[in-house]
Amino acid sequence: MAKKARSTQRREDSLSPDRIIEASIALLDSSGENGLTFRALAERLATGPGAIYWHVASKSDLLTAACDAIVARTLSEPVVGATPEASIRALALGMFDAIDAHPWVGSALTRAPGQLPVVRILERLGQQLRALGVPDEEQWETVSALLSYILGVSGQNAANAHFARERDADRSNFLDEVATMWSQLDPDEYPFTRSAAAQLRVHDDRVDFLAGIDLILGGISQRAAAARKGRAGVAGTKSRR
Amino acid sequence: MAKKARSTQRREDSLSPDRIIEASIALLDSSGENGLTFRALAERLATGPGAIYWHVASKSDLLTAACDAIVARTLSEPVVGATPEASIRALALGMFDAIDAHPWVGSALTRAPGQLPVVRILERLGQQLRALGVPDEEQWETVSALLSYILGVSGQNAANAHFARERDADRSNFLDEVATMWSQLDPDEYPFTRSAAAQLRVHDDRVDFLAGIDLILGGISQRAAAARKGRAGVAGTKSRR
DNA sequence: ACCTGAACACCGTTCAAGT
DNA sequence: ACCTGAACACCGTTCAAGT
C-alpha cells in the first residue's frame, strides 16, 4: 500500500479539539454538569487525562467550547422575512429549547460572560433591535436587558434540572417538592408565595419565558411611542430619566 | 466562682450554625466563591472539618444559608409609602448593590432555585405586583419575568467578578479585555457587537440594570392599558396571545 | 451532645518520559 | 508533534473514636 497523499494525514481516531468537544457534549448530556471529568473523558476517548491538555487549555475552556457548539448550532438558521419582534421571539425560543435539551448549557452560558457563545446571542439580538428602530444610545441597555433575562431563565432551568437529577431523578417531582414547601410557608409572611405554589404546579416554563420576552418587547415599544410623542409635543418635558 | 445559671450555657467559642455562617460569609467575601472550603472554614473556627458537619448538612446548604443571611439583611427595610413601581425599583437596586458587595451571592442565588433566599425576593416582588393591580392570572408569569431578570443580572455580575479575580485581580481591567476582544471580531459577522464594545467600556452596570427593570415595568403598564382598552371597546378583538 | 482528625474517593493540572 | 500515566495538591464527606 502506498502511503496516503495528504501530508497532514492522521490516524482516524487521533485526538482533535472537535472530537474532544463532541465527547464532552455526550458526557454532559448523559451525566450532567459534573459528569464532565478529564478522567471520564479520557476513558471515552481511549487515552490519558494528560493527552487532552495538548488540545484544550482548561476545563472551563472546554465547557465554554462545548456550550458554543450548541449555541452555534441553535442560531444557525437565519430566519428571513420575519418582523424583528418575531425574530427575537424565535431566537429566544430556540435558545430556550436548546437549554431544555442540554441543561448544562444554561450554567455554562452564565459562567462565560463576554465569551463567544454569549456574543453570538448578543449579536443576533442587537441586529434585531437595530431593525426595530431602537435609537443608538438605547441599544446597549436594551440588548443587555434582553440578554440578562434570557441568561437568567437559562440559569434557572439549568439549576432546576441539576437539582432534579441530584434529588429524585424526576423534574416535575422536584417542582412538586418546591410547591409543597411553598404551600407550607407562614401565611402572614408569605401570602404571595403560598398562592403562587398552585401556579408553580401547573405552569409551563416555555409559556412563562415567552411572556417575559413579550413584556420586555412591550416596554421597548412603549418607550418608542413615548419618544415619538415627546418629539411631536412640547420641548423636553416628561423626558425619560 | 459559681457556675452560670443558664442551663444551655456553652463555651463562648463553641460552634453554632450562626457562627459557621458568619465565618463562611467572611471567607466568601475575602477569597471568593472557591475560597469557601471545609478545611479553611475549620481552621478559621479552630476546629476540624468533621465538626462542621454536626451543624450543617452539606456545602451547598451552607452556601444557601450564607446567601440567605445576606438577602434577609438586604430586604429588611420595609419601604413604606412608596408607589409599587418605586418599591420594585428600590428592592431591585438593593439586591443589585448587595450582589455587587458580595458577588458570590449572585451565583448562590442562581444555584438555589425555589429555596428560601429566592422566595424572599419572589414574595416581595409579588406583593408589589398585587399592589400594582396586575390581575391574578398574570401575576405568576409577571413575577417570573422580574425574578429571572434580576437573577440573570446577578449571575452575570457574579461571573464577571469571578473572572476578574481569576485573571487580573481588577474588574475594569477585565471589562477592558472583553471590549478589546469584541472590537477585534469580524466586522461582517459581528457588526453590532463591535460597535457595542465602545459602550461596554463606558457603561454603568447599575444604570443598565435599572433600565431593564423599567423596560419590564413599562411592559406591565402597557399590558394593563391594553386590557383597559379591550374591556371598554368591542368584544375580544386584539386580545393578547 | 458535640467534637476530632484520619481516611476515602474523588478532583484539575503538571510534567518527565516516551514515540 | 503528540501522547502516556504517575504524581501533586487539592477537594467534600464519612466515621470510628474520643469527651
PDB file of N, CA and C (backbone and C1' of nucleotides) in Angstrom, chain B residues 10 15 47-48 50-51 54-55, chain C residues 1-8:
ATOM      1  N   ARG B  10     -23.012  27.502  76.888  1.00  0.00           N
ATOM      2  CA  ARG B  10     -21.959  26.830  76.124  1.00  0.00           C
ATOM      3  C   ARG B  10     -20.698  27.681  76.172  1.00  0.00           C
ATOM      4  N   LEU B  15     -19.220  25.915  68.555  1.00  0.00           N
ATOM      5  CA  LEU B  15     -19.779  26.011  67.214  1.00  0.00           C
ATOM      6  C   LEU B  15     -21.289  26.206  67.253  1.00  0.00           C
ATOM      7  N   THR B  47     -11.244  24.383  64.573  1.00  0.00           N
ATOM      8  CA  THR B  47     -11.805  23.044  64.789  1.00  0.00           C
ATOM      9  C   THR B  47     -11.446  22.163  63.585  1.00  0.00           C
ATOM     10  N   GLY B  48     -12.052  20.988  63.517  1.00  0.00           N
ATOM     11  CA  GLY B  48     -11.787  20.101  62.387  1.00  0.00           C
ATOM     12  C   GLY B  48     -12.920  20.138  61.389  1.00  0.00           C
ATOM     13  N   GLY B  50     -14.746  17.830  60.233  1.00  0.00           N
ATOM     14  CA  GLY B  50     -15.869  16.970  60.617  1.00  0.00           C
ATOM     15  C   GLY B  50     -16.855  17.659  61.545  1.00  0.00           C
ATOM     16  N   ALA B  51     -16.340  18.540  62.421  1.00  0.00           N
ATOM     17  CA  ALA B  51     -17.202  19.211  63.403  1.00  0.00           C
ATOM     18  C   ALA B  51     -18.302  20.011  62.726  1.00  0.00           C
ATOM     19  N   TRP B  54     -21.658  18.536  61.957  1.00  0.00           N
ATOM     20  CA  TRP B  54     -22.664  18.325  63.008  1.00  0.00           C
ATOM     21  C   TRP B  54     -23.770  19.378  62.928  1.00  0.00           C
ATOM     22  N   HIS B  55     -23.405  20.565  62.385  1.00  0.00           N
ATOM     23  CA  HIS B  55     -24.349  21.688  62.364  1.00  0.00           C
ATOM     24  C   HIS B  55     -24.899  21.987  60.977  1.00  0.00           C
TER      25      HIS B  55
ATOM     26  P    DA C   1     -28.185  13.453  72.519  1.00  0.00           P
ATOM     27  O5'  DA C   1     -27.674  14.911  72.239  1.00  0.00           O
ATOM     28  C5'  DA C   1     -27.790  15.858  73.277  1.00  0.00           C
ATOM     29  C4'  DA C   1     -26.571  16.733  73.230  1.00  0.00           C
ATOM     30  C3'  DA C   1     -26.275  17.331  71.862  1.00  0.00           C
ATOM     31  O3'  DA C   1     -25.823  18.668  72.072  1.00  0.00           O
ATOM     32  C1'  DA C   1     -24.430  16.053  72.563  1.00  0.00           C
ATOM     33  P    DC C   2     -25.615  19.666  70.896  1.00  0.00           P
ATOM     34  O5'  DC C   2     -24.105  19.413  70.536  1.00  0.00           O
ATOM     35  C5'  DC C   2     -23.102  20.069  71.320  1.00  0.00           C
ATOM     36  C4'  DC C   2     -21.781  19.424  71.045  1.00  0.00           C
ATOM     37  C3'  DC C   2     -21.115  19.812  69.730  1.00  0.00           C
ATOM     38  O3'  DC C   2     -20.120  20.768  70.041  1.00  0.00           O
ATOM     39  C1'  DC C   2     -20.709  17.556  70.361  1.00  0.00           C
ATOM     40  P    DC C   3     -19.358  21.523  68.916  1.00  0.00           P
ATOM     41  O5'  DC C   3     -18.066  20.610  68.787  1.00  0.00           O
ATOM     42  C5'  DC C   3     -17.205  20.497  69.916  1.00  0.00           C
ATOM     43  C4'  DC C   3     -16.206  19.406  69.655  1.00  0.00           C
ATOM     44  C3'  DC C   3     -15.281  19.653  68.456  1.00  0.00           C
ATOM     45  O3'  DC C   3     -13.982  19.878  68.975  1.00  0.00           O
ATOM     46  C1'  DC C   3     -16.023  17.394  68.588  1.00  0.00           C
ATOM     47  P    DT C   4     -12.786  20.240  67.997  1.00  0.00           P
ATOM     48  O5'  DT C   4     -12.178  18.825  67.650  1.00  0.00           O
ATOM     49  C5'  DT C   4     -11.478  18.095  68.653  1.00  0.00           C
ATOM     50  C4'  DT C   4     -10.915  16.831  68.032  1.00  0.00           C
ATOM     51  C3'  DT C   4     -10.057  17.083  66.796  1.00  0.00           C
ATOM     52  O3'  DT C   4      -8.724  16.743  67.138  1.00  0.00           O
ATOM     53  C1'  DT C   4     -11.568  15.259  66.476  1.00  0.00           C
ATOM     54  P    DG C   5      -7.490  17.334  66.341  1.00  0.00           P
ATOM     55  O5'  DG C   5      -7.256  16.188  65.255  1.00  0.00           O
ATOM     56  C5'  DG C   5      -7.351  14.829  65.668  1.00  0.00           C
ATOM     57  C4'  DG C   5      -7.395  13.913  64.450  1.00  0.00           C
ATOM     58  C3'  DG C   5      -6.673  14.466  63.218  1.00  0.00           C
ATOM     59  O3'  DG C   5      -6.156  13.366  62.497  1.00  0.00           O
ATOM     60  C1'  DG C   5      -8.868  14.058  62.650  1.00  0.00           C
ATOM     61  P    DA C   6      -4.668  13.403  61.953  1.00  0.00           P
ATOM     62  O5'  DA C   6      -4.541  11.911  61.424  1.00  0.00           O
ATOM     63  C5'  DA C   6      -4.989  10.841  62.245  1.00  0.00           C
ATOM     64  C4'  DA C   6      -5.886   9.897  61.455  1.00  0.00           C
ATOM     65  C3'  DA C   6      -5.329   9.514  60.078  1.00  0.00           C
ATOM     66  O3'  DA C   6      -5.487   8.112  59.917  1.00  0.00           O
ATOM     67  C1'  DA C   6      -7.538  10.357  59.854  1.00  0.00           C
ATOM     68  P    DA C   7      -4.882   7.411  58.598  1.00  0.00           P
ATOM     69  O5'  DA C   7      -6.192   7.180  57.703  1.00  0.00           O
ATOM     70  C5'  DA C   7      -7.332   6.584  58.301  1.00  0.00           C
ATOM     71  C4'  DA C   7      -8.432   6.472  57.267  1.00  0.00           C
ATOM     72  C3'  DA C   7      -7.940   6.136  55.863  1.00  0.00           C
ATOM     73  O3'  DA C   7      -8.793   5.143  55.314  1.00  0.00           O
ATOM     74  C1'  DA C   7      -9.220   8.124  55.801  1.00  0.00           C
ATOM     75  P    DC C   8      -8.520   4.473  53.885  1.00  0.00           P
ATOM     76  O5'  DC C   8      -9.735   5.014  53.014  1.00  0.00           O
ATOM     77  C5'  DC C   8     -11.063   4.862  53.520  1.00  0.00           C
ATOM     78  C4'  DC C   8     -12.044   5.465  52.527  1.00  0.00           C
ATOM     79  C3'  DC C   8     -11.684   5.191  51.061  1.00  0.00           C
ATOM     80  O3'  DC C   8     -12.842   4.796  50.372  1.00  0.00           O
ATOM     81  C1'  DC C   8     -11.932   7.523  51.418  1.00  0.00           C
TER      82       DC C   8
END
